[in-house]
Amino acid sequence: MAGTGKKVSSPHDAACVVDHVQAGLRVLEGRWKLAIVHQLFLHTSLRFSELEKLIPAVTQKMLIQQLRALEADGVVARTAHPVVPPRVEYRLTEEGLGLQEALNALNRWARTHHRG
């Protein structure tokens, strides 16, 4: 793929690269996943109610769905503390933290190339 520093040696290798990139992008599909990941980059961990306040346009139902999907994909870890009232915190996993470099690169590219 251009710009990766690695040469693609065959059509099969090129197809594999495309498949991997598409799989990575699918993990972040959804209107709110990037906003959630961004907030978790800024904070070590956040309670559900804190995420709701930081992303005020998201509905509670959608926030739950997006967090569950990110958790299922190994990007976010959920910790339920056995207290009353229940306290649940979310944080990025090592895999989730690994997205930071790629998202920063995408942000740099978008700021350079987007004219809108």
JSON list of N, CA, C and O in Angstrom, two decimals, residues 49-91:
[
{"chain": "A", "resi": 49, "resn": "SER", "atom": "N", "xyz": [-21.90, 7.53, 33.11]},
{"chain": "A", "resi": 49, "resn": "SER", "atom": "CA", "xyz": [-22.53, 8.86, 33.22]},
{"chain": "A", "resi": 49, "resn": "SER", "atom": "C", "xyz": [-21.58, 9.97, 32.76]},
{"chain": "A", "resi": 49, "resn": "SER", "atom": "O", "xyz": [-22.03, 10.98, 32.21]},
{"chain": "A", "resi": 50, "resn": "GLU", "atom": "N", "xyz": [-20.28, 9.79, 32.96]},
{"chain": "A", "resi": 50, "resn": "GLU", "atom": "CA", "xyz": [-19.32, 10.78, 32.50]},
{"chain": "A", "resi": 50, "resn": "GLU", "atom": "C", "xyz": [-19.26, 10.79, 30.97]},
{"chain": "A", "resi": 50, "resn": "GLU", "atom": "O", "xyz": [-19.18, 11.87, 30.36]},
{"chain": "A", "resi": 51, "resn": "LEU", "atom": "N", "xyz": [-19.29, 9.61, 30.36]},
{"chain": "A", "resi": 51, "resn": "LEU", "atom": "CA", "xyz": [-19.32, 9.54, 28.90]},
{"chain": "A", "resi": 51, "resn": "LEU", "atom": "C", "xyz": [-20.58, 10.21, 28.35]},
{"chain": "A", "resi": 51, "resn": "LEU", "atom": "O", "xyz": [-20.52, 10.92, 27.35]},
{"chain": "A", "resi": 52, "resn": "GLU", "atom": "N", "xyz": [-21.70, 9.99, 29.01]},
{"chain": "A", "resi": 52, "resn": "GLU", "atom": "CA", "xyz": [-22.95, 10.64, 28.58]},
{"chain": "A", "resi": 52, "resn": "GLU", "atom": "C", "xyz": [-22.80, 12.16, 28.59]},
{"chain": "A", "resi": 52, "resn": "GLU", "atom": "O", "xyz": [-23.27, 12.84, 27.68]},
{"chain": "A", "resi": 53, "resn": "LYS", "atom": "N", "xyz": [-22.16, 12.70, 29.62]},
{"chain": "A", "resi": 53, "resn": "LYS", "atom": "CA", "xyz": [-21.99, 14.15, 29.71]},
{"chain": "A", "resi": 53, "resn": "LYS", "atom": "C", "xyz": [-20.99, 14.67, 28.69]},
{"chain": "A", "resi": 53, "resn": "LYS", "atom": "O", "xyz": [-21.15, 15.77, 28.16]},
{"chain": "A", "resi": 54, "resn": "LEU", "atom": "N", "xyz": [-19.95, 13.89, 28.42]},
{"chain": "A", "resi": 54, "resn": "LEU", "atom": "CA", "xyz": [-18.92, 14.32, 27.47]},
{"chain": "A", "resi": 54, "resn": "LEU", "atom": "C", "xyz": [-19.38, 14.22, 26.02]},
{"chain": "A", "resi": 54, "resn": "LEU", "atom": "O", "xyz": [-18.83, 14.89, 25.14]},
{"chain": "A", "resi": 55, "resn": "ILE", "atom": "N", "xyz": [-20.36, 13.36, 25.76]},
{"chain": "A", "resi": 55, "resn": "ILE", "atom": "CA", "xyz": [-20.90, 13.18, 24.40]},
{"chain": "A", "resi": 55, "resn": "ILE", "atom": "C", "xyz": [-22.41, 13.40, 24.50]},
{"chain": "A", "resi": 55, "resn": "ILE", "atom": "O", "xyz": [-23.19, 12.46, 24.42]},
{"chain": "A", "resi": 56, "resn": "PRO", "atom": "N", "xyz": [-22.83, 14.64, 24.70]},
{"chain": "A", "resi": 56, "resn": "PRO", "atom": "CA", "xyz": [-24.24, 14.90, 25.02]},
{"chain": "A", "resi": 56, "resn": "PRO", "atom": "C", "xyz": [-25.25, 14.55, 23.92]},
{"chain": "A", "resi": 56, "resn": "PRO", "atom": "O", "xyz": [-26.41, 14.31, 24.22]},
{"chain": "A", "resi": 57, "resn": "ALA", "atom": "N", "xyz": [-24.83, 14.48, 22.68]},
{"chain": "A", "resi": 57, "resn": "ALA", "atom": "CA", "xyz": [-25.79, 14.20, 21.60]},
{"chain": "A", "resi": 57, "resn": "ALA", "atom": "C", "xyz": [-26.13, 12.71, 21.48]},
{"chain": "A", "resi": 57, "resn": "ALA", "atom": "O", "xyz": [-27.10, 12.36, 20.81]},
{"chain": "A", "resi": 58, "resn": "VAL", "atom": "N", "xyz": [-25.37, 11.83, 22.12]},
{"chain": "A", "resi": 58, "resn": "VAL", "atom": "CA", "xyz": [-25.62, 10.40, 22.01]},
{"chain": "A", "resi": 58, "resn": "VAL", "atom": "C", "xyz": [-26.73, 10.00, 22.98]},
{"chain": "A", "resi": 58, "resn": "VAL", "atom": "O", "xyz": [-26.81, 10.50, 24.10]},
{"chain": "A", "resi": 59, "resn": "THR", "atom": "N", "xyz": [-27.59, 9.10, 22.51]},
{"chain": "A", "resi": 59, "resn": "THR", "atom": "CA", "xyz": [-28.63, 8.59, 23.40]},
{"chain": "A", "resi": 59, "resn": "THR", "atom": "C", "xyz": [-28.03, 7.51, 24.30]},
{"chain": "A", "resi": 59, "resn": "THR", "atom": "O", "xyz": [-27.01, 6.90, 23.96]},
{"chain": "A", "resi": 60, "resn": "GLN", "atom": "N", "xyz": [-28.69, 7.28, 25.42]},
{"chain": "A", "resi": 60, "resn": "GLN", "atom": "CA", "xyz": [-28.21, 6.25, 26.34]},
{"chain": "A", "resi": 60, "resn": "GLN", "atom": "C", "xyz": [-28.17, 4.88, 25.67]},
{"chain": "A", "resi": 60, "resn": "GLN", "atom": "O", "xyz": [-27.20, 4.14, 25.80]},
{"chain": "A", "resi": 61, "resn": "LYS", "atom": "N", "xyz": [-29.21, 4.56, 24.91]},
{"chain": "A", "resi": 61, "resn": "LYS", "atom": "CA", "xyz": [-29.28, 3.28, 24.21]},
{"chain": "A", "resi": 61, "resn": "LYS", "atom": "C", "xyz": [-28.11, 3.12, 23.23]},
{"chain": "A", "resi": 61, "resn": "LYS", "atom": "O", "xyz": [-27.46, 2.07, 23.17]},
{"chain": "A", "resi": 62, "resn": "MET", "atom": "N", "xyz": [-27.85, 4.17, 22.45]},
{"chain": "A", "resi": 62, "resn": "MET", "atom": "CA", "xyz": [-26.77, 4.10, 21.46]},
{"chain": "A", "resi": 62, "resn": "MET", "atom": "C", "xyz": [-25.41, 4.01, 22.14]},
{"chain": "A", "resi": 62, "resn": "MET", "atom": "O", "xyz": [-24.54, 3.27, 21.68]},
{"chain": "A", "resi": 63, "resn": "LEU", "atom": "N", "xyz": [-25.22, 4.74, 23.23]},
{"chain": "A", "resi": 63, "resn": "LEU", "atom": "CA", "xyz": [-23.95, 4.68, 23.96]},
{"chain": "A", "resi": 63, "resn": "LEU", "atom": "C", "xyz": [-23.71, 3.27, 24.47]},
{"chain": "A", "resi": 63, "resn": "LEU", "atom": "O", "xyz": [-22.61, 2.73, 24.35]},
{"chain": "A", "resi": 64, "resn": "ILE", "atom": "N", "xyz": [-24.74, 2.65, 25.00]},
{"chain": "A", "resi": 64, "resn": "ILE", "atom": "CA", "xyz": [-24.63, 1.27, 25.48]},
{"chain": "A", "resi": 64, "resn": "ILE", "atom": "C", "xyz": [-24.25, 0.35, 24.33]},
{"chain": "A", "resi": 64, "resn": "ILE", "atom": "O", "xyz": [-23.33, -0.48, 24.46]},
{"chain": "A", "resi": 65, "resn": "GLN", "atom": "N", "xyz": [-24.94, 0.48, 23.20]},
{"chain": "A", "resi": 65, "resn": "GLN", "atom": "CA", "xyz": [-24.66, -0.39, 22.03]},
{"chain": "A", "resi": 65, "resn": "GLN", "atom": "C", "xyz": [-23.23, -0.21, 21.54]},
{"chain": "A", "resi": 65, "resn": "GLN", "atom": "O", "xyz": [-22.53, -1.20, 21.25]},
{"chain": "A", "resi": 66, "resn": "GLN", "atom": "N", "xyz": [-22.79, 1.03, 21.42]},
{"chain": "A", "resi": 66, "resn": "GLN", "atom": "CA", "xyz": [-21.45, 1.30, 20.90]},
{"chain": "A", "resi": 66, "resn": "GLN", "atom": "C", "xyz": [-20.38, 0.80, 21.87]},
{"chain": "A", "resi": 66, "resn": "GLN", "atom": "O", "xyz": [-19.37, 0.24, 21.45]},
{"chain": "A", "resi": 67, "resn": "LEU", "atom": "N", "xyz": [-20.59, 1.00, 23.17]},
{"chain": "A", "resi": 67, "resn": "LEU", "atom": "CA", "xyz": [-19.64, 0.50, 24.17]},
{"chain": "A", "resi": 67, "resn": "LEU", "atom": "C", "xyz": [-19.57, -1.02, 24.14]},
{"chain": "A", "resi": 67, "resn": "LEU", "atom": "O", "xyz": [-18.48, -1.60, 24.22]},
{"chain": "A", "resi": 68, "resn": "ARG", "atom": "N", "xyz": [-20.71, -1.68, 24.02]},
{"chain": "A", "resi": 68, "resn": "ARG", "atom": "CA", "xyz": [-20.72, -3.16, 23.95]},
{"chain": "A", "resi": 68, "resn": "ARG", "atom": "C", "xyz": [-19.96, -3.65, 22.72]},
{"chain": "A", "resi": 68, "resn": "ARG", "atom": "O", "xyz": [-19.22, -4.63, 22.79]},
{"chain": "A", "resi": 69, "resn": "ALA", "atom": "N", "xyz": [-20.17, -2.98, 21.59]},
{"chain": "A", "resi": 69, "resn": "ALA", "atom": "CA", "xyz": [-19.47, -3.38, 20.37]},
{"chain": "A", "resi": 69, "resn": "ALA", "atom": "C", "xyz": [-17.96, -3.17, 20.51]},
{"chain": "A", "resi": 69, "resn": "ALA", "atom": "O", "xyz": [-17.17, -4.03, 20.12]},
{"chain": "A", "resi": 70, "resn": "LEU", "atom": "N", "xyz": [-17.56, -2.04, 21.08]},
{"chain": "A", "resi": 70, "resn": "LEU", "atom": "CA", "xyz": [-16.12, -1.78, 21.29]},
{"chain": "A", "resi": 70, "resn": "LEU", "atom": "C", "xyz": [-15.53, -2.79, 22.26]},
{"chain": "A", "resi": 70, "resn": "LEU", "atom": "O", "xyz": [-14.39, -3.24, 22.10]},
{"chain": "A", "resi": 71, "resn": "GLU", "atom": "N", "xyz": [-16.31, -3.16, 23.26]},
{"chain": "A", "resi": 71, "resn": "GLU", "atom": "CA", "xyz": [-15.85, -4.18, 24.22]},
{"chain": "A", "resi": 71, "resn": "GLU", "atom": "C", "xyz": [-15.72, -5.53, 23.52]},
{"chain": "A", "resi": 71, "resn": "GLU", "atom": "O", "xyz": [-14.71, -6.23, 23.70]},
{"chain": "A", "resi": 72, "resn": "ALA", "atom": "N", "xyz": [-16.69, -5.90, 22.71]},
{"chain": "A", "resi": 72, "resn": "ALA", "atom": "CA", "xyz": [-16.65, -7.17, 21.99]},
{"chain": "A", "resi": 72, "resn": "ALA", "atom": "C", "xyz": [-15.45, -7.24, 21.04]},
{"chain": "A", "resi": 72, "resn": "ALA", "atom": "O", "xyz": [-14.87, -8.31, 20.83]},
{"chain": "A", "resi": 73, "resn": "ASP", "atom": "N", "xyz": [-15.06, -6.09, 20.49]},
{"chain": "A", "resi": 73, "resn": "ASP", "atom": "CA", "xyz": [-13.91, -6.04, 19.57]},
{"chain": "A", "resi": 73, "resn": "ASP", "atom": "C", "xyz": [-12.58, -5.89, 20.30]},
{"chain": "A", "resi": 73, "resn": "ASP", "atom": "O", "xyz": [-11.53, -5.78, 19.66]},
{"chain": "A", "resi": 74, "resn": "GLY", "atom": "N", "xyz": [-12.62, -5.86, 21.63]},
{"chain": "A", "resi": 74, "resn": "GLY", "atom": "CA", "xyz": [-11.37, -5.81, 22.39]},
{"chain": "A", "resi": 74, "resn": "GLY", "atom": "C", "xyz": [-10.74, -4.43, 22.48]},
{"chain": "A", "resi": 74, "resn": "GLY", "atom": "O", "xyz": [-9.58, -4.32, 22.87]},
{"chain": "A", "resi": 75, "resn": "VAL", "atom": "N", "xyz": [-11.49, -3.39, 22.16]},
{"chain": "A", "resi": 75, "resn": "VAL", "atom": "CA", "xyz": [-10.95, -2.02, 22.17]},
{"chain": "A", "resi": 75, "resn": "VAL", "atom": "C", "xyz": [-11.15, -1.38, 23.54]},
{"chain": "A", "resi": 75, "resn": "VAL", "atom": "O", "xyz": [-10.31, -0.63, 24.02]},
{"chain": "A", "resi": 76, "resn": "VAL", "atom": "N", "xyz": [-12.28, -1.68, 24.16]},
{"chain": "A", "resi": 76, "resn": "VAL", "atom": "CA", "xyz": [-12.66, -1.10, 25.45]},
{"chain": "A", "resi": 76, "resn": "VAL", "atom": "C", "xyz": [-12.85, -2.21, 26.48]},
{"chain": "A", "resi": 76, "resn": "VAL", "atom": "O", "xyz": [-13.37, -3.28, 26.15]},
{"chain": "A", "resi": 77, "resn": "ALA", "atom": "N", "xyz": [-12.41, -1.93, 27.70]},
{"chain": "A", "resi": 77, "resn": "ALA", "atom": "CA", "xyz": [-12.65, -2.86, 28.81]},
{"chain": "A", "resi": 77, "resn": "ALA", "atom": "C", "xyz": [-13.66, -2.23, 29.76]},
{"chain": "A", "resi": 77, "resn": "ALA", "atom": "O", "xyz": [-13.61, -1.03, 30.03]},
{"chain": "A", "resi": 78, "resn": "ARG", "atom": "N", "xyz": [-14.56, -3.03, 30.25]},
{"chain": "A", "resi": 78, "resn": "ARG", "atom": "CA", "xyz": [-15.61, -2.60, 31.17]},
{"chain": "A", "resi": 78, "resn": "ARG", "atom": "C", "xyz": [-15.32, -3.20, 32.54]},
{"chain": "A", "resi": 78, "resn": "ARG", "atom": "O", "xyz": [-15.09, -4.40, 32.65]},
{"chain": "A", "resi": 79, "resn": "THR", "atom": "N", "xyz": [-15.34, -2.37, 33.56]},
{"chain": "A", "resi": 79, "resn": "THR", "atom": "CA", "xyz": [-15.14, -2.84, 34.93]},
{"chain": "A", "resi": 79, "resn": "THR", "atom": "C", "xyz": [-16.36, -2.45, 35.75]},
{"chain": "A", "resi": 79, "resn": "THR", "atom": "O", "xyz": [-16.67, -1.27, 35.88]},
{"chain": "A", "resi": 80, "resn": "ALA", "atom": "N", "xyz": [-17.05, -3.47, 36.30]},
{"chain": "A", "resi": 80, "resn": "ALA", "atom": "CA", "xyz": [-18.20, -3.23, 37.15]},
{"chain": "A", "resi": 80, "resn": "ALA", "atom": "C", "xyz": [-17.74, -3.37, 38.60]},
{"chain": "A", "resi": 80, "resn": "ALA", "atom": "O", "xyz": [-17.23, -4.43, 38.99]},
{"chain": "A", "resi": 81, "resn": "HIS", "atom": "N", "xyz": [-17.91, -2.32, 39.37]},
{"chain": "A", "resi": 81, "resn": "HIS", "atom": "CA", "xyz": [-17.52, -2.33, 40.78]},
{"chain": "A", "resi": 81, "resn": "HIS", "atom": "C", "xyz": [-18.73, -2.75, 41.62]},
{"chain": "A", "resi": 81, "resn": "HIS", "atom": "O", "xyz": [-19.82, -2.20, 41.44]},
{"chain": "A", "resi": 82, "resn": "PRO", "atom": "N", "xyz": [-18.54, -3.71, 42.53]},
{"chain": "A", "resi": 82, "resn": "PRO", "atom": "CA", "xyz": [-19.66, -4.23, 43.33]},
{"chain": "A", "resi": 82, "resn": "PRO", "atom": "C", "xyz": [-20.04, -3.28, 44.48]},
{"chain": "A", "resi": 82, "resn": "PRO", "atom": "O", "xyz": [-19.77, -3.55, 45.64]},
{"chain": "A", "resi": 83, "resn": "VAL", "atom": "N", "xyz": [-20.62, -2.15, 44.13]},
{"chain": "A", "resi": 83, "resn": "VAL", "atom": "CA", "xyz": [-21.05, -1.17, 45.13]},
{"chain": "A", "resi": 83, "resn": "VAL", "atom": "C", "xyz": [-22.49, -0.77, 44.82]},
{"chain": "A", "resi": 83, "resn": "VAL", "atom": "O", "xyz": [-23.01, -1.04, 43.75]},
{"chain": "A", "resi": 84, "resn": "VAL", "atom": "N", "xyz": [-23.12, -0.12, 45.80]},
{"chain": "A", "resi": 84, "resn": "VAL", "atom": "CA", "xyz": [-24.47, 0.39, 45.60]},
{"chain": "A", "resi": 84, "resn": "VAL", "atom": "C", "xyz": [-24.41, 1.90, 45.71]},
{"chain": "A", "resi": 84, "resn": "VAL", "atom": "O", "xyz": [-23.89, 2.41, 46.71]},
{"chain": "A", "resi": 85, "resn": "PRO", "atom": "N", "xyz": [-24.85, 2.65, 44.73]},
{"chain": "A", "resi": 85, "resn": "PRO", "atom": "CA", "xyz": [-25.36, 2.17, 43.43]},
{"chain": "A", "resi": 85, "resn": "PRO", "atom": "C", "xyz": [-24.22, 1.61, 42.58]},
{"chain": "A", "resi": 85, "resn": "PRO", "atom": "O", "xyz": [-23.06, 1.91, 42.81]},
{"chain": "A", "resi": 86, "resn": "PRO", "atom": "N", "xyz": [-24.59, 0.79, 41.60]},
{"chain": "A", "resi": 86, "resn": "PRO", "atom": "CA", "xyz": [-23.55, 0.17, 40.75]},
{"chain": "A", "resi": 86, "resn": "PRO", "atom": "C", "xyz": [-22.67, 1.23, 40.08]},
{"chain": "A", "resi": 86, "resn": "PRO", "atom": "O", "xyz": [-23.15, 2.29, 39.69]},
{"chain": "A", "resi": 87, "resn": "ARG", "atom": "N", "xyz": [-21.39, 0.93, 40.00]},
{"chain": "A", "resi": 87, "resn": "ARG", "atom": "CA", "xyz": [-20.45, 1.84, 39.32]},
{"chain": "A", "resi": 87, "resn": "ARG", "atom": "C", "xyz": [-19.73, 1.04, 38.25]},
{"chain": "A", "resi": 87, "resn": "ARG", "atom": "O", "xyz": [-19.11, 0.02, 38.54]},
{"chain": "A", "resi": 88, "resn": "VAL", "atom": "N", "xyz": [-19.85, 1.51, 37.03]},
{"chain": "A", "resi": 88, "resn": "VAL", "atom": "CA", "xyz": [-19.21, 0.85, 35.89]},
{"chain": "A", "resi": 88, "resn": "VAL", "atom": "C", "xyz": [-18.27, 1.85, 35.25]},
{"chain": "A", "resi": 88, "resn": "VAL", "atom": "O", "xyz": [-18.62, 3.00, 35.02]},
{"chain": "A", "resi": 89, "resn": "GLU", "atom": "N", "xyz": [-17.04, 1.41, 35.00]},
{"chain": "A", "resi": 89, "resn": "GLU", "atom": "CA", "xyz": [-16.04, 2.26, 34.35]},
{"chain": "A", "resi": 89, "resn": "GLU", "atom": "C", "xyz": [-15.57, 1.61, 33.06]},
{"chain": "A", "resi": 89, "resn": "GLU", "atom": "O", "xyz": [-15.54, 0.38, 32.95]},
{"chain": "A", "resi": 90, "resn": "TYR", "atom": "N", "xyz": [-15.19, 2.45, 32.12]},
{"chain": "A", "resi": 90, "resn": "TYR", "atom": "CA", "xyz": [-14.68, 2.01, 30.84]},
{"chain": "A", "resi": 90, "resn": "TYR", "atom": "C", "xyz": [-13.29, 2.59, 30.63]},
{"chain": "A", "resi": 90, "resn": "TYR", "atom": "O", "xyz": [-13.02, 3.71, 31.02]},
{"chain": "A", "resi": 91, "resn": "ARG", "atom": "N", "xyz": [-12.43, 1.78, 30.02]},
{"chain": "A", "resi": 91, "resn": "ARG", "atom": "CA", "xyz": [-11.08, 2.23, 29.69]},
{"chain": "A", "resi": 91, "resn": "ARG", "atom": "C", "xyz": [-10.67, 1.54, 28.39]},
{"chain": "A", "resi": 91, "resn": "ARG", "atom": "O", "xyz": [-11.25, 0.54, 27.99]}
]
